[in-house]
CSV table of N, CA, C and O in Angstrom, one decimal:
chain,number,residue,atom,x,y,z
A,298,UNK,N,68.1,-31.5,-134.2
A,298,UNK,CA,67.7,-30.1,-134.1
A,298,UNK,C,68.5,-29.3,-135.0
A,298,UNK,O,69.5,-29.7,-135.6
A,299,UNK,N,68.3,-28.3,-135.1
A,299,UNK,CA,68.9,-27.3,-136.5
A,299,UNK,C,68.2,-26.3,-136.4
A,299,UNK,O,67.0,-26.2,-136.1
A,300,UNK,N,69.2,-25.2,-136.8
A,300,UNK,CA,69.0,-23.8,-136.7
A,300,UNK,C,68.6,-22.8,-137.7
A,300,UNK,O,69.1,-21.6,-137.5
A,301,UNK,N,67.6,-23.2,-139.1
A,301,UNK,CA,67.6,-22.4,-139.3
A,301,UNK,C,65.4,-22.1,-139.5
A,301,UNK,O,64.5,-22.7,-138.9
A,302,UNK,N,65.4,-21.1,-140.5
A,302,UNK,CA,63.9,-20.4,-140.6
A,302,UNK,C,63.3,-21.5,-141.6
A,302,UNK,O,62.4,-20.7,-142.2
A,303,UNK,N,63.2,-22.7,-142.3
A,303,UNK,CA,62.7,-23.2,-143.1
A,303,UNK,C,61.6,-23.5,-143.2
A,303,UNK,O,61.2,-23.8,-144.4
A,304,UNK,N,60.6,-23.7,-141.8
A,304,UNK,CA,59.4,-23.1,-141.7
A,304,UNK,C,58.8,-21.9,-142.2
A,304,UNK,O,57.7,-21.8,-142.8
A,305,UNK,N,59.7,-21.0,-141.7
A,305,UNK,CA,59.1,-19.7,-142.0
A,305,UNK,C,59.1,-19.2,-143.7
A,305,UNK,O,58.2,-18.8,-144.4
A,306,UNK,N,60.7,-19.2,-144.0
A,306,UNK,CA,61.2,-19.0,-145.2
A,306,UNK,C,60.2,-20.0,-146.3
A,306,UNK,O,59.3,-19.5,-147.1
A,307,UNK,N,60.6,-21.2,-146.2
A,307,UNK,CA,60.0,-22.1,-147.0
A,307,UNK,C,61.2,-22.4,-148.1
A,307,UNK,O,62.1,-21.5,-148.1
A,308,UNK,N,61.2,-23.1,-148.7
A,308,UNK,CA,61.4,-23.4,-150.4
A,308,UNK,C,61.3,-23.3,-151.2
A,308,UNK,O,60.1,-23.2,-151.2
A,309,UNK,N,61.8,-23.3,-152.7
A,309,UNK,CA,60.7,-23.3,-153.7
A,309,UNK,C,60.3,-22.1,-154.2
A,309,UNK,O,59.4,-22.2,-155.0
A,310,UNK,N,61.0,-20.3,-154.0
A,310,UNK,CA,60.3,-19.8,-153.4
A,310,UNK,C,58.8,-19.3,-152.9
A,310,UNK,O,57.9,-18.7,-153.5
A,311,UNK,N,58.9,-20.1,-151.4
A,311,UNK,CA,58.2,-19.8,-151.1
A,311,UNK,C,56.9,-21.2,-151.2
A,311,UNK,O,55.9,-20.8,-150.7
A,312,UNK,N,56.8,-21.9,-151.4
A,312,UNK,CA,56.3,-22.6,-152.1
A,312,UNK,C,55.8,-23.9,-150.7
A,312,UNK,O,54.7,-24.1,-150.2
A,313,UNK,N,57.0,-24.7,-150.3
A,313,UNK,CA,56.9,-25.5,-149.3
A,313,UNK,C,58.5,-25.9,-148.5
A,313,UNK,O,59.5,-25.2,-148.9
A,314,UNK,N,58.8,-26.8,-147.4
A,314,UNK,CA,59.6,-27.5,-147.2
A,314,UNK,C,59.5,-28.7,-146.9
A,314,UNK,O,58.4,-29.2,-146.5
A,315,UNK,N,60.5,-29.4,-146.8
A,315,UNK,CA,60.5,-30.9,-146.7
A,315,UNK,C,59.3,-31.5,-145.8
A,315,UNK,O,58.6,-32.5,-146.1
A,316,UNK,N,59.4,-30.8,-144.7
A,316,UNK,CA,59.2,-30.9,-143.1
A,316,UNK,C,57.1,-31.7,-143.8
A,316,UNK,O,56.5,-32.8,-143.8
A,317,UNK,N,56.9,-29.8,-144.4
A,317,UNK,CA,55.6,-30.2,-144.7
A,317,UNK,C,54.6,-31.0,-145.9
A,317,UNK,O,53.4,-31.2,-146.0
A,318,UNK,N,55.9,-31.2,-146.8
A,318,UNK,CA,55.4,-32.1,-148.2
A,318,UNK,C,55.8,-33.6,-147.0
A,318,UNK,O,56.1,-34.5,-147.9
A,319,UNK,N,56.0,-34.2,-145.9
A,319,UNK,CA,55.8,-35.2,-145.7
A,319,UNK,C,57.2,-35.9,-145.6
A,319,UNK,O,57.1,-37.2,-145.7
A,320,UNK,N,58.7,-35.3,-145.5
A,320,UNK,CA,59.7,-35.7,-145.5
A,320,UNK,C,60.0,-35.1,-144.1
A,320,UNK,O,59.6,-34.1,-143.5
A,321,UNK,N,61.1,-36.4,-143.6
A,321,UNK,CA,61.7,-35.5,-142.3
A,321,UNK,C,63.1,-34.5,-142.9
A,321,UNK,O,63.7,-34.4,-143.9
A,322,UNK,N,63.2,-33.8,-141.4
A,322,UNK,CA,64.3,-32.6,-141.6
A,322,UNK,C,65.2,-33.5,-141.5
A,322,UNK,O,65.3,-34.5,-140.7
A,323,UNK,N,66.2,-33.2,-142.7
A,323,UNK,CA,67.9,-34.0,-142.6
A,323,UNK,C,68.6,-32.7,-142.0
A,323,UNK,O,69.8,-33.0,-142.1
A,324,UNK,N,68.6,-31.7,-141.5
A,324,UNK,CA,69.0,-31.0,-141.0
A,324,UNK,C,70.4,-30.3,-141.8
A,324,UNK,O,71.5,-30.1,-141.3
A,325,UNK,N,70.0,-30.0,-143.2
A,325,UNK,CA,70.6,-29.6,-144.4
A,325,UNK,C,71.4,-28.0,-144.7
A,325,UNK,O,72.1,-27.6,-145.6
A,326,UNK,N,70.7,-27.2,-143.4
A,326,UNK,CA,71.1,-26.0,-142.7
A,326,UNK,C,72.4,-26.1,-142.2
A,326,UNK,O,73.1,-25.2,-142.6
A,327,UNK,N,72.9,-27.1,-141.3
A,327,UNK,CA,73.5,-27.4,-140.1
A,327,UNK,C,75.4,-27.3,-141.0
A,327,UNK,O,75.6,-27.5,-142.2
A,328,UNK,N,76.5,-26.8,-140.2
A,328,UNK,CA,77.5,-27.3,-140.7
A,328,UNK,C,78.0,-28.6,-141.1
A,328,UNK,O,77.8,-29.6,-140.4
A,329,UNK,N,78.6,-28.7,-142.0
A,329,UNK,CA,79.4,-30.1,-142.5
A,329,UNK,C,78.5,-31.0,-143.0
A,329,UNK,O,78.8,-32.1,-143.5
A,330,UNK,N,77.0,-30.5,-142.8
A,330,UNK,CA,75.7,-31.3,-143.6
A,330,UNK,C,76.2,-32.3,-144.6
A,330,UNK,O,75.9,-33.5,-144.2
A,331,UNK,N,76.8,-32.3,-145.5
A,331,UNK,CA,76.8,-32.8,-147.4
A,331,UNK,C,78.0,-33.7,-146.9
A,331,UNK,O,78.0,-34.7,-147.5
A,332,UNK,N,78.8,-33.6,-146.1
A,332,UNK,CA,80.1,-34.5,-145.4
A,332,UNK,C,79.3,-35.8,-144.5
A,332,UNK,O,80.1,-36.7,-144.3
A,333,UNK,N,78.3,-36.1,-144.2
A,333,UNK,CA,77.9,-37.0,-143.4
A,333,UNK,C,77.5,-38.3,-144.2
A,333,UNK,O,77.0,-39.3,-143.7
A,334,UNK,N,77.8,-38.3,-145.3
A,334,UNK,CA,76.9,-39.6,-146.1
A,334,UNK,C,75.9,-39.9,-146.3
A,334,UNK,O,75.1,-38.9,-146.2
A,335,UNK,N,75.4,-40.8,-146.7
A,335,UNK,CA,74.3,-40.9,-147.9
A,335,UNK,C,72.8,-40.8,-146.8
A,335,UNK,O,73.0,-40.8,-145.6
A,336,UNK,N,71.9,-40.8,-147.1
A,336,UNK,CA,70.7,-40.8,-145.6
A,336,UNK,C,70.2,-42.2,-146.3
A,336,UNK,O,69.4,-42.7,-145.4
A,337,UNK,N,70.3,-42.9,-147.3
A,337,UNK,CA,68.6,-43.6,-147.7
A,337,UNK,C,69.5,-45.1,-148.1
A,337,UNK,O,70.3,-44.9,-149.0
A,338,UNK,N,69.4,-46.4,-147.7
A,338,UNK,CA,69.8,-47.5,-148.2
A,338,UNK,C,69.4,-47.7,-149.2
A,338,UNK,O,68.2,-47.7,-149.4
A,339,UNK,N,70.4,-48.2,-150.4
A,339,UNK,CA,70.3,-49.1,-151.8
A,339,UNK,C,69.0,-49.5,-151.6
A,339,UNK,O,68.9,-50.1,-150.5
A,340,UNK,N,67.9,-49.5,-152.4
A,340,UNK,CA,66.5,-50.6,-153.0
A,340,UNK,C,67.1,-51.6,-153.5
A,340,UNK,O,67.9,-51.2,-154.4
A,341,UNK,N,67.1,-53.0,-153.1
A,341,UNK,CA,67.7,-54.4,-153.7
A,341,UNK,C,67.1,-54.3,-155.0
A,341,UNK,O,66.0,-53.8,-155.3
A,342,UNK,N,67.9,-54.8,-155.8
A,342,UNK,CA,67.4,-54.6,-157.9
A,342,UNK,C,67.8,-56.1,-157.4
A,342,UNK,O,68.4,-56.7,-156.5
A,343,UNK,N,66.9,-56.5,-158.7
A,343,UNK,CA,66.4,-58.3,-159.2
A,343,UNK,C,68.4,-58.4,-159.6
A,343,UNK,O,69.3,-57.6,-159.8
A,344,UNK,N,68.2,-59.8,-159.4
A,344,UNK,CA,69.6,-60.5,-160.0
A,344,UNK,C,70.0,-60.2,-161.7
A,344,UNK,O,71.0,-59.8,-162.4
A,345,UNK,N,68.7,-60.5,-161.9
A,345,UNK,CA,68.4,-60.5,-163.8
A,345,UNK,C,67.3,-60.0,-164.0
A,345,UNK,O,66.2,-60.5,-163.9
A,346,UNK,N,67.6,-58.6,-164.3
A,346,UNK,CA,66.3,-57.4,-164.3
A,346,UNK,C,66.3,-58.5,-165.8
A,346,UNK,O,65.6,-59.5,-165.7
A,347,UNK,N,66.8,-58.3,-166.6
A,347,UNK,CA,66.4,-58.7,-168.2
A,347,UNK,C,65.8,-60.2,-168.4
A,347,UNK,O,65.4,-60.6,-169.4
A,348,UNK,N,65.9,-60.9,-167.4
A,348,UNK,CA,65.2,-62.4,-167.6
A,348,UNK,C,63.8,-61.9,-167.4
A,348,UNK,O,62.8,-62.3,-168.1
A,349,UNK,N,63.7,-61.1,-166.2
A,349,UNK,CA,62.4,-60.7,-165.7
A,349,UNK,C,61.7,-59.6,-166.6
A,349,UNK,O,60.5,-59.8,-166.7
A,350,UNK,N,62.2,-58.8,-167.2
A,350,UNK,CA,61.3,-58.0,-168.8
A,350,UNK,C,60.8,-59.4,-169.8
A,350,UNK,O,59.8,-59.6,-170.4
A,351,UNK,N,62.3,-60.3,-169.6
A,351,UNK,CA,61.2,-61.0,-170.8
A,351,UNK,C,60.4,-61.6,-170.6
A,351,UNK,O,59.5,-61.6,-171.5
A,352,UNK,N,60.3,-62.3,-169.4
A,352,UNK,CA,58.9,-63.1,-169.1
A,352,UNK,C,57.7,-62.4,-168.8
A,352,UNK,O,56.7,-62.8,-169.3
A,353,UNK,N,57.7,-61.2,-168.1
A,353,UNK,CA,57.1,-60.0,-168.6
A,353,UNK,C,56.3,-59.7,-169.9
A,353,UNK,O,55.1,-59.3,-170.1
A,354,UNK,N,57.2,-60.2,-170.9
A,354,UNK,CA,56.8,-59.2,-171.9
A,354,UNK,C,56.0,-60.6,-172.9
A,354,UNK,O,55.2,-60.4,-173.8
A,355,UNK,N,56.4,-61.9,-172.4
A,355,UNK,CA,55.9,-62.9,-172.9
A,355,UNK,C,54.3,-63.0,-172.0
A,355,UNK,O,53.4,-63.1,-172.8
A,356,UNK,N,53.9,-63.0,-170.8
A,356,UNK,CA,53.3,-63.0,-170.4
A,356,UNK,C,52.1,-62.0,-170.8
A,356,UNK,O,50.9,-62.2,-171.1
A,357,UNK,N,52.8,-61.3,-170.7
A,357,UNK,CA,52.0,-59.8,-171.3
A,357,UNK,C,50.9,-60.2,-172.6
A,357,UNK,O,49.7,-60.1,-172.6
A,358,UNK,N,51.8,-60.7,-173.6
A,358,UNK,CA,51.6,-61.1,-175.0
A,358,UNK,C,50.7,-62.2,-174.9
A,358,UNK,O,49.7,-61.9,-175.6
A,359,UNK,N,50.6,-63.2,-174.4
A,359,UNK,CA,50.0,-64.1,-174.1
A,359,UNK,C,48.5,-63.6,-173.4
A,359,UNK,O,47.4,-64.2,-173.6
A,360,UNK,N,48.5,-62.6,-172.7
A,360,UNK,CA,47.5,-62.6,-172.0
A,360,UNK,C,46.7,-62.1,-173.0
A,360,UNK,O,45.5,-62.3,-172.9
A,361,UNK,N,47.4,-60.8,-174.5
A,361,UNK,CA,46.8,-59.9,-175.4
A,361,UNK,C,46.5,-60.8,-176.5
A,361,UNK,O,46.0,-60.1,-177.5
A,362,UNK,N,46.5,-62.3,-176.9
A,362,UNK,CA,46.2,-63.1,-177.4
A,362,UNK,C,44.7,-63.5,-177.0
A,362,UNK,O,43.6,-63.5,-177.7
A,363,UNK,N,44.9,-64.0,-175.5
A,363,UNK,CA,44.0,-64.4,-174.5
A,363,UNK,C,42.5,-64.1,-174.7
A,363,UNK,O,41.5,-64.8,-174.9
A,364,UNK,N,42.9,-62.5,-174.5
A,364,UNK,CA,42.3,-62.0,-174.5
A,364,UNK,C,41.4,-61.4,-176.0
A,364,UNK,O,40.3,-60.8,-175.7
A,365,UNK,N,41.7,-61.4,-177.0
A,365,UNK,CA,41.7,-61.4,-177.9
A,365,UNK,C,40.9,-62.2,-178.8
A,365,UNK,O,40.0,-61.8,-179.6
A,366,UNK,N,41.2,-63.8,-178.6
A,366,UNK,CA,40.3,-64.8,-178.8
A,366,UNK,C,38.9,-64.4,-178.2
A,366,UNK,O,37.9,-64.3,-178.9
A,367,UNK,N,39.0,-64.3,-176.8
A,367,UNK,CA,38.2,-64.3,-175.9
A,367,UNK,C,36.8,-63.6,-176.7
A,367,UNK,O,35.6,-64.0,-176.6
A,368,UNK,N,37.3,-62.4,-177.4
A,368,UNK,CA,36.2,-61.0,-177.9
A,368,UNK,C,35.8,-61.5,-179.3
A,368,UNK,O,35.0,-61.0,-180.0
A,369,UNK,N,36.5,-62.7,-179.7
A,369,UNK,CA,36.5,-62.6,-181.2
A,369,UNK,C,35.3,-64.2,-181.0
A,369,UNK,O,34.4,-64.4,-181.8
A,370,UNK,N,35.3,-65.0,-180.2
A,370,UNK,CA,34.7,-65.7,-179.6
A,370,UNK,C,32.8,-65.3,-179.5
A,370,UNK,O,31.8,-65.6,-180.1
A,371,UNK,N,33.3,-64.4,-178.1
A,371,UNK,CA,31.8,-63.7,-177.8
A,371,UNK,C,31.2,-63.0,-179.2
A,371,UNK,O,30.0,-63.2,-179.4
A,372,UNK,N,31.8,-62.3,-180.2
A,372,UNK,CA,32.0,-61.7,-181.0
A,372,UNK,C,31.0,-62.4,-181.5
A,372,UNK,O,29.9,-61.9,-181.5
A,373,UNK,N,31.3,-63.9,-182.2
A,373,UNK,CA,31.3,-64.6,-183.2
A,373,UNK,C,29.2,-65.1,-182.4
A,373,UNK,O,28.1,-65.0,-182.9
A,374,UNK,N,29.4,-65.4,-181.4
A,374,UNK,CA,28.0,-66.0,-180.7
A,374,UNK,C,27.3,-64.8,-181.0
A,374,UNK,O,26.3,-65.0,-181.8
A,375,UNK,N,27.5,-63.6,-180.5
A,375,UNK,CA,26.5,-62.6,-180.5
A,375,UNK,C,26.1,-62.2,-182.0
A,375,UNK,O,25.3,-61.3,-182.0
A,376,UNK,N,26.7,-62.7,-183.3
A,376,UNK,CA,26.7,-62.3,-184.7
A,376,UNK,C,25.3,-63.5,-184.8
A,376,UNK,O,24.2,-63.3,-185.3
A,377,UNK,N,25.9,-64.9,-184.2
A,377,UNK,CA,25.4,-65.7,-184.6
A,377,UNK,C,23.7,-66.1,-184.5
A,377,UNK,O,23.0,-66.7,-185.2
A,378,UNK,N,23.4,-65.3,-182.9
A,378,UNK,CA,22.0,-65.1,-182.4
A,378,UNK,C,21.4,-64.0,-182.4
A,378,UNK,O,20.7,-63.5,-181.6
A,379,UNK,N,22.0,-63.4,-183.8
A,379,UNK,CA,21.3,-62.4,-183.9
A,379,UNK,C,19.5,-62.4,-184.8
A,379,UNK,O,18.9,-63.4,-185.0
A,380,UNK,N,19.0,-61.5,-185.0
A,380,UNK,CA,17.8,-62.2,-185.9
A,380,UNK,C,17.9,-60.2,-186.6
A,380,UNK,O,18.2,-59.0,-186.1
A,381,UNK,N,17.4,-60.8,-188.0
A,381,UNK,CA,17.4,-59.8,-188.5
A,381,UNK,C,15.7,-58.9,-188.6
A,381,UNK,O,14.9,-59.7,-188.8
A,382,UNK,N,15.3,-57.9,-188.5
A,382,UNK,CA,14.3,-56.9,-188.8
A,382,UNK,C,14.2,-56.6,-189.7
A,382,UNK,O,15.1,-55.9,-190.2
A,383,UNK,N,13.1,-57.1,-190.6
A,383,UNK,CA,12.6,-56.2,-191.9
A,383,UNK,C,11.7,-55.2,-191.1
A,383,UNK,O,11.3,-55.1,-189.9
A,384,UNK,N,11.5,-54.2,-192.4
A,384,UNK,CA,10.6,-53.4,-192.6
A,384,UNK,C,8.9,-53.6,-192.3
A,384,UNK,O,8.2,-52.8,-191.8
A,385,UNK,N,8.5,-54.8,-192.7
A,385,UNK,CA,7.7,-55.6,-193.1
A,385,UNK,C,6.9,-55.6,-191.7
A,385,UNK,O,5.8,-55.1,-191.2
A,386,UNK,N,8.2,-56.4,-191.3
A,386,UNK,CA,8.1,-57.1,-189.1
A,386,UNK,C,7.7,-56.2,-188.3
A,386,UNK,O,7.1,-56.3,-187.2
A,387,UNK,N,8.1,-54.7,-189.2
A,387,UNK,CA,8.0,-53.5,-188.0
A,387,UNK,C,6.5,-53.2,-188.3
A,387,UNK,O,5.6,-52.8,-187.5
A,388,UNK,N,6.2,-53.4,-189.4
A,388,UNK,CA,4.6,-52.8,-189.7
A,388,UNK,C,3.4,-53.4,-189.3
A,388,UNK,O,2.2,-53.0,-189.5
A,389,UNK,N,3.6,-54.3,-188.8
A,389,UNK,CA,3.0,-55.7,-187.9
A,389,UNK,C,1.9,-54.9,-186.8
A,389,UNK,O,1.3,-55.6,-186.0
């Protein structure tokens, strides 16, 4: 519980507070507030962020190859069954 108007007042001015953008009250009004320590535990980070970008980035590359063939492929069929229109065909 905590004593002040931050409902009313708001933030921002004026704008919002924690309470109502969807955060709880840390109760940041209160004496000795900023003395109590941290509120939020460490997010665990990978052992080897950089082993994980590169397979990442190899992956990635591989898939823009992949994919690539893939278009140049369909590409190549839909060139191939194509039939051409004279002038001629249309006057028919």
């Amino acid at each position: 519980m905590t004593h002040n108007a931050c409902a009313t007042v708001k933030w921002n001015g004026g704008t919002s507070w924690p309470v109502e953008s969807g955060h709880g009250c840390l109760g940041c009004s209160e004496p000795d507030f900023w003395d109590g320590g941290s509120f939020y535990k460490a997010l665990s980070a990978p052992a080897d962020p950089l082993k994980f970008a590169a397979v990442a980035a190899v992956v990635g590359a591989g898939a823009g190859v992949a994919v690539s063939v893939a278009n140049r492929v369909k590409k190549s069929a839909a060139k191939a069954t194509h039939e051409t229109t004279t002038l001629a065909d249309l006057e028919k």
